[in-house]
Every structure is written in structure tokens, then in C-alpha cells.
Short mmCIF file of C-alpha atoms and ligand atoms in Angstrom, two decimals:
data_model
loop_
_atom_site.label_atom_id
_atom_site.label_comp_id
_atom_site.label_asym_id
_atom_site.label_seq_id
_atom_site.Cartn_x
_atom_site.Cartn_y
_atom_site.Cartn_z
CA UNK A 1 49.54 88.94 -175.28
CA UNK A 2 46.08 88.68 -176.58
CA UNK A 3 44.23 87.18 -179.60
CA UNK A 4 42.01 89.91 -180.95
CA UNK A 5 40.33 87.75 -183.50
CA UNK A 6 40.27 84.52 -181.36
CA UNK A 7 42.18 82.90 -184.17
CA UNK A 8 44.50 80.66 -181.76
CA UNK A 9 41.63 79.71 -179.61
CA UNK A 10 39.43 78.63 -182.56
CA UNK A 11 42.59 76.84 -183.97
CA UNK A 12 43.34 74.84 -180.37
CA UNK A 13 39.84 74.00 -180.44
CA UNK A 14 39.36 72.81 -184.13
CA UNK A 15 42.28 70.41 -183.69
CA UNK A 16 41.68 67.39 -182.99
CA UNK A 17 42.89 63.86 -183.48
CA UNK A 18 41.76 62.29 -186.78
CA UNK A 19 41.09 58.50 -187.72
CA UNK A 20 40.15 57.96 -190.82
CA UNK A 21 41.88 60.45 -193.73
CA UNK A 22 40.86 60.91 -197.53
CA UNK A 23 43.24 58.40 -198.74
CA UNK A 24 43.07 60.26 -202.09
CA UNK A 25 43.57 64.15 -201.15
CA UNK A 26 46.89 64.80 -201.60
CA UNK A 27 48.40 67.31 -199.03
CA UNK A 28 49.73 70.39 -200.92
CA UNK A 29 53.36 70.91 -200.85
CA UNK A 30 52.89 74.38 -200.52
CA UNK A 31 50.54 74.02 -196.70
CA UNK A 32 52.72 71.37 -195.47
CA UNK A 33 55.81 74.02 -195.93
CA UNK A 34 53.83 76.60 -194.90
CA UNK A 35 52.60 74.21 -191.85
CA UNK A 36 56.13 73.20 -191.17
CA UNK A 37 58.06 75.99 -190.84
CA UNK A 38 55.65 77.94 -188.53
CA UNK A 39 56.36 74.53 -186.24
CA UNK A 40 60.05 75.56 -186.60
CA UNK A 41 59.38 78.82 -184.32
CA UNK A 42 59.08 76.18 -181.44
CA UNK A 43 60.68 76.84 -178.38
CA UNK A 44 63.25 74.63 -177.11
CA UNK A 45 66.01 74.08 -174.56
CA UNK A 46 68.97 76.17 -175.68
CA UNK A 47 67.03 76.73 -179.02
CA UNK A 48 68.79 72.92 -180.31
CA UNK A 49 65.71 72.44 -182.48
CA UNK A 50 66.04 68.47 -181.48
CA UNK A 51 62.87 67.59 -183.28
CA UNK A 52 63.50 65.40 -186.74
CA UNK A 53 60.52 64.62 -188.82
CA UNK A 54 60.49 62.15 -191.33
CA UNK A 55 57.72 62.10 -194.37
CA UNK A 56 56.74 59.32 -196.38
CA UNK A 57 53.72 60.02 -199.20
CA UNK A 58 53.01 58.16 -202.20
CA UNK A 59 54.97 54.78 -203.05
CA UNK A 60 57.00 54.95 -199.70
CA UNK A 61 53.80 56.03 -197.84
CA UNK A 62 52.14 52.75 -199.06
CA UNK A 63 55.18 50.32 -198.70
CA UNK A 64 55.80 51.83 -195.15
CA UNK A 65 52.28 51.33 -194.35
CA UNK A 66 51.99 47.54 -195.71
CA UNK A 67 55.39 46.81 -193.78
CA UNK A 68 53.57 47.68 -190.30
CA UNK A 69 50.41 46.01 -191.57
CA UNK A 70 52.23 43.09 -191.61
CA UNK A 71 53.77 43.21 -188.44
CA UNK A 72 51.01 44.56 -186.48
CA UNK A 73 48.47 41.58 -187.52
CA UNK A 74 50.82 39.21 -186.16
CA UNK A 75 50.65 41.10 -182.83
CA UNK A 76 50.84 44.11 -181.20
CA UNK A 77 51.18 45.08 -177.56
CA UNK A 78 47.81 45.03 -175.47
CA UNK A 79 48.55 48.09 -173.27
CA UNK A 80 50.87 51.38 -173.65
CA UNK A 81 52.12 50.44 -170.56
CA UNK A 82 50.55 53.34 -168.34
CA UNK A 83 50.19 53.18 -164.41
CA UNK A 84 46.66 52.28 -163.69
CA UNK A 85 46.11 55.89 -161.91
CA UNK A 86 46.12 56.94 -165.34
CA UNK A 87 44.20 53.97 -166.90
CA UNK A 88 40.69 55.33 -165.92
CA UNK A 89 41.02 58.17 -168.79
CA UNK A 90 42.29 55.91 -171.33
CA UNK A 91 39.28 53.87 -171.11
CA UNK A 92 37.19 56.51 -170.96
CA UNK A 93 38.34 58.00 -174.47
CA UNK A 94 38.55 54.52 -175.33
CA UNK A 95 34.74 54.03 -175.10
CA UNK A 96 34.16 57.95 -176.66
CA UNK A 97 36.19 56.61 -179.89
CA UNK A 98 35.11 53.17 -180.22
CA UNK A 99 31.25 54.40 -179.59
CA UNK A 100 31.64 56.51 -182.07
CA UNK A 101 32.87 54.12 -184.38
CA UNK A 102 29.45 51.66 -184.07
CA UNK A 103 31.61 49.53 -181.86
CA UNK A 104 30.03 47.38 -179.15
CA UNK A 105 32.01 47.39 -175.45
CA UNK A 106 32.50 43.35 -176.39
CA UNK A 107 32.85 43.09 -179.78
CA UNK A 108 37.13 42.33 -179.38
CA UNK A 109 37.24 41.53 -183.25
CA UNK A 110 35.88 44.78 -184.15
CA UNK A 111 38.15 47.07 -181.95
CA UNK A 112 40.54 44.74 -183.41
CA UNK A 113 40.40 45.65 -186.69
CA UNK A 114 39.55 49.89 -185.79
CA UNK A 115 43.35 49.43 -183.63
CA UNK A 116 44.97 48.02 -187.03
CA UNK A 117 44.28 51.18 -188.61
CA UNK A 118 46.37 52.87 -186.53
CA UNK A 119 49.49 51.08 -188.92
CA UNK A 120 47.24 51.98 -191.87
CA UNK A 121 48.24 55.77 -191.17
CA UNK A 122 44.16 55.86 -190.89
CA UNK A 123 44.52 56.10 -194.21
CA UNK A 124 46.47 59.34 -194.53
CA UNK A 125 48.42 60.42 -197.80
CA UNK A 126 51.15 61.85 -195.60
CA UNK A 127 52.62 59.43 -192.64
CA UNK A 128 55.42 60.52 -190.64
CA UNK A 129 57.88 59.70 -187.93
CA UNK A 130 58.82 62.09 -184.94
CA UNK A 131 62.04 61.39 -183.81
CA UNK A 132 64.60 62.81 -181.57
CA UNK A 133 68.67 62.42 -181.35
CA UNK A 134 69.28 59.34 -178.10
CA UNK A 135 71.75 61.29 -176.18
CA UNK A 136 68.52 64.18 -175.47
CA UNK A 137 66.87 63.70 -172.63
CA UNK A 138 63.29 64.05 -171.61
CA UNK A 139 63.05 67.96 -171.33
CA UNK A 140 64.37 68.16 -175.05
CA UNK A 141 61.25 65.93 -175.87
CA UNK A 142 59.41 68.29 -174.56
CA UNK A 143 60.68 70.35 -177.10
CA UNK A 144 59.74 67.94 -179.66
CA UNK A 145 56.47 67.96 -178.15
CA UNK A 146 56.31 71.55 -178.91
CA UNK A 147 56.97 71.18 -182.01
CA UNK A 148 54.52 68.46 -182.89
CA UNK A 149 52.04 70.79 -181.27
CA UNK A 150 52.72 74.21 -183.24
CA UNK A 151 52.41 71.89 -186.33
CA UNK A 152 49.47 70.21 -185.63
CA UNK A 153 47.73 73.40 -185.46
CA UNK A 154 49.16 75.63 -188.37
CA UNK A 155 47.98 72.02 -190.42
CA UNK A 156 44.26 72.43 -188.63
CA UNK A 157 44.21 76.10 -189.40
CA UNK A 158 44.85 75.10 -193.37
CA UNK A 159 42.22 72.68 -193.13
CA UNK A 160 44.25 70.00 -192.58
CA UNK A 161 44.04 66.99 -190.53
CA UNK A 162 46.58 65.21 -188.22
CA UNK A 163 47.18 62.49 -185.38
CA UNK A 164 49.98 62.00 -183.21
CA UNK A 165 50.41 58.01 -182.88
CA UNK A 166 52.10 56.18 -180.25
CA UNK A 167 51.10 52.92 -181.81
CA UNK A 168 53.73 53.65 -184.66
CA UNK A 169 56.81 53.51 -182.44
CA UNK A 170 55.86 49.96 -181.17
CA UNK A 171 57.87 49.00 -184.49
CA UNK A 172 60.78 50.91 -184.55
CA UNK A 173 62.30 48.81 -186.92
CA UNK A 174 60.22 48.85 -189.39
CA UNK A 175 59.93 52.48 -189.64
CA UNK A 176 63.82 52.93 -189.44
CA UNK A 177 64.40 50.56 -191.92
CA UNK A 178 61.41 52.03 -194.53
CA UNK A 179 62.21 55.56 -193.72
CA UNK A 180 66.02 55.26 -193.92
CA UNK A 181 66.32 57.14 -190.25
CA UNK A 182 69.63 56.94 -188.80
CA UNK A 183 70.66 55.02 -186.48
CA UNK A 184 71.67 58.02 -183.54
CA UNK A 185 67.86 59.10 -183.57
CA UNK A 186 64.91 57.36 -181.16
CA UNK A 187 61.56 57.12 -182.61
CA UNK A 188 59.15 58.69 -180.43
CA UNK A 189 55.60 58.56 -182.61
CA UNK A 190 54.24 58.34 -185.70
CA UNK A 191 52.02 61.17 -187.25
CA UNK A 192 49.47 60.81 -190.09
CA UNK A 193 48.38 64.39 -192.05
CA UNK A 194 45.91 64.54 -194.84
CA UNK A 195 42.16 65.35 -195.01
CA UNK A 196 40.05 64.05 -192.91
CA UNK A 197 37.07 62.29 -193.86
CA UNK A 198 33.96 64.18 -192.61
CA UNK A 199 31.88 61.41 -192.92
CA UNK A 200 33.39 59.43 -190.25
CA UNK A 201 31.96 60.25 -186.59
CA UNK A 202 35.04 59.85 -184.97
CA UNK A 203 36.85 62.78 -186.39
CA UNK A 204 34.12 64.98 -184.56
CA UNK A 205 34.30 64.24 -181.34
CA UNK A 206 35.14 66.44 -178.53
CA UNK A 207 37.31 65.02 -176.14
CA UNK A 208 36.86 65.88 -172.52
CA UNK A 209 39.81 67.68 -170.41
CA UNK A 210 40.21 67.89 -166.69
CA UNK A 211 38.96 71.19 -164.95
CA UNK A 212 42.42 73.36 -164.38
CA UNK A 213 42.67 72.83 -160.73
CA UNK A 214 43.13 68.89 -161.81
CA UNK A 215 46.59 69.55 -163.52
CA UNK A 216 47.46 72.97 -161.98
CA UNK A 217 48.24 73.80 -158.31
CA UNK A 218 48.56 77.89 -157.22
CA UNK A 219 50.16 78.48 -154.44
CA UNK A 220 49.77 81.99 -153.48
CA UNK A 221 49.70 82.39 -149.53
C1 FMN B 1 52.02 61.59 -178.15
C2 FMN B 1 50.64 61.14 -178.57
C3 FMN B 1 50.45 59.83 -179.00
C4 FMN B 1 49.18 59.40 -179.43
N1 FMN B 1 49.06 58.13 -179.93
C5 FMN B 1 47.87 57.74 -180.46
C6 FMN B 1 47.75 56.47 -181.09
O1 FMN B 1 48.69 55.69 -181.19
N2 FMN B 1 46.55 56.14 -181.63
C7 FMN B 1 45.46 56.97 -181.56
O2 FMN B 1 44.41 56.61 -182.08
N3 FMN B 1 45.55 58.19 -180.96
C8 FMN B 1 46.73 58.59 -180.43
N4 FMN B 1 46.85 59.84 -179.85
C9 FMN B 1 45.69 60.74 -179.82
C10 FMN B 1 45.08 60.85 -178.40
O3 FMN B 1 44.32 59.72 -178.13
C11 FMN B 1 44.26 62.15 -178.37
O4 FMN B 1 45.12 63.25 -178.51
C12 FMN B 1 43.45 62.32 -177.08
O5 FMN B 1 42.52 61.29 -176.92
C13 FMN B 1 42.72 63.67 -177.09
O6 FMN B 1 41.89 63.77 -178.23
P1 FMN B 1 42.08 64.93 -179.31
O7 FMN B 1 43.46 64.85 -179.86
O8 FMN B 1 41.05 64.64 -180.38
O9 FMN B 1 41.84 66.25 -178.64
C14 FMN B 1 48.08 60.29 -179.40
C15 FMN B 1 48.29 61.60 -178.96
C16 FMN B 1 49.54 62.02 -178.55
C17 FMN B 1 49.74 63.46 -178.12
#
């Protein structure tokens, strides 16, 4: 299948991960439906849908958010726990965000307070939690990955900004207990939607990727 007017292509390339929202531009209803049910034509193992999204805005959104505030300035965990082959390309994004942020390589109190943000929603109107049922196994969260994907850019292709966050299931309590989600379902991330703030260098940056032949092996002899 091809893409006559390049639509997807501009889409997959206009998305990108967004840290600082307009706190005050409310998300219309109408998109996030809109945004959300073309993310329900995912693909998934034996079509079980096993993605559950749960979406705080206004009153919640800002309780929600003050809750992880408070945990997260008492502590949060220094690493995501990945396997140092794959630390190299965390620090290298690392240093593409925090550069673009005006923050020095040393200054620790300044990446400090950019990582805190993270619980702030980076200020988005809309924060979320992407969950899936505990009894699914890894190949269903691919499907939720799929999901999170599809949405992600049906919300960039209405204008609207997103970010996947690991940093919000390092406090699954919290978010259980401000987003009432049951007990039977694993919090995998958080994701913040709203407008981004075009002001802020970060939101522009292009993020490398690996040349194909990094990820993808043909065998064909
Ligand atoms: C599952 C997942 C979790 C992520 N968690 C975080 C996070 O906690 N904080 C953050 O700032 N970015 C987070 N990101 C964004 C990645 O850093 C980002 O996707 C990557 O650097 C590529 O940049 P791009 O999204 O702008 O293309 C996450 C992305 C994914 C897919």
C-alpha cells in the first residue's frame, strides 16, 4: 500500500516527544475522540484490544500531578534500569534534550529540576496512564504499544502534542490510587497530550535513529 499524499510519512515525522505543554490549551473533546478511536484500529494478538487508557484533565489532572510531585522530590530512581549495551543511546539523547534545554553536562541541580517535570505531566492539560490487564504477557504489550503509537500520531496530525513517559510508572501507587485503576491492570507509562509550547527548544528536536541494517537483518541467500 502506498501514501499518495505522503500524509503518514509527514505525520511519523512531525511526531515527536514533547516537554513542556501549554498548560492552558485545553485539548478538544472532539480531537481527542477523534484521536482515540483511530488508535482503536490497532492491531493486536487475537484482536483482545488489551490496551486501557486512563485520562485525568482539570481538577484530577492537577491533584494527580501534585501527588507525584510530592513523591518524586523525595526521590526517584537514578537509572531505568537498562543494560549498559543500551546505555550509550540514552546518554546520547540525554545530552540532545538537556542541551537543548540551556543545561550544562554538570549542572546536577538543573537536570534535576528539567527530570521533575516529567511528574508535572510537562505541564500538559491532559495526563494519562497506559495500562494493561497482569495476566497479558509481553507480546500483548506490544499491542499496547501499537496502540500508544496509532494515537500518538492521529493527536500529531490534529496538531496535537504527546509524550510517552516511563518516569510515571515509577509510582504506581500513586497513579492507581488518583486515577481509581483497578487493581487486575499493570501500569506500564504515563502519557501527557496537550499543545506544545513552541517556544521551548526541546519540542523541536530531531532525534537521531539507527541506519536500518542496525535493527534489521535480511537474510536472503
Ligand atoms: C515507552 C516510552 C517511554 C518513555 N518515557 C519517557 C520519559 O519518562 N520521559 C521522557 O522525557 N521521555 C520519555 N520517552 C520519550 C523518548 O525519550 C523518545 O521517544 C525518544 O528519545 C525519541 O524521541 P522522539 O519521541 O522525539 O522521536 C519515552 C518514550 C517511550 C516510547
Amino acid at each position: 500500500m502506498t501514501d499518495p499524499g505522503g500524509t503518514l510519512s509527514a505525520v511519523v515525522h512531525g511526531r515527536r516527544s514533547i516537554r513542556m505543554f501549554l498548560r492552558d490549551k485545553p485539548v478538544p473533546r472532539e480531537l481527542l475522540t477523534e484521536s482515540l478511536e483511530l488508535a482503536m484500529r490497532a492491531p493486536s494478538n487475537s484482536n483482545i484490544q488489551p490496551w486501557r487508557l486512563f485520562l485525568a484533565s482539570g481538577r484530577r489532572r492537577d491533584r494527580l500531578v501534585e501527588a507525584l510531585l510530592e513523591q518524586a522530590t523525595r526521590g526517584y530512581p537514578a537509572t531505568v534500569g537498562l543494560p549498559e549495551s543500551f546505555a550509550e543511546l540514552r546518554r546520547e539523547v540525554g545530552k540532545m534534550v538537556y542541551g537543548a534545554m540551556g543545561i550544562a553536562r554538570g549542572d546536577r541541580e538543573a537536570r534535576r529540576i528539567a527530570q521533575l517535570r516529567n511528574w508535572e505531566y510537562f505541564r500538559a492539560p491532559v495526563a494519562g496512564a497506559v495500562c494493561v490487564h497482569r495476566d497479558l504477557g509481553p507480546v500483548d504489550s506490544m499491542s499496547v504499544g501499537m496502540f500508544l503509537q496509532t494515537l500518538m500520531l492521529a493527536l500529531t496530525e490534529r496538531g496535537i502534542g504527546s509524550c510517552a513517559q516511563v518516569s510515571i510508572a515509577h509510582f504506581p501507587d500513586v497513579v492507581r490510587e488518583h486515577l481509581e485503576i483497578p487493581d487486575e491492570l499493570t501500569v506500564l507509562c504515563g502519557l501527557a497530550i496537550g499543545y506544545p509550547d513552541p517556544d521551548f527548544a526541546a519540542n523541536h528536536l530531531d532525534t537521531p535513529r539507527n541506519p536500518v541494517e542496525a535493527n534489521v537483518v535480511f537474510r536472503e541467500d
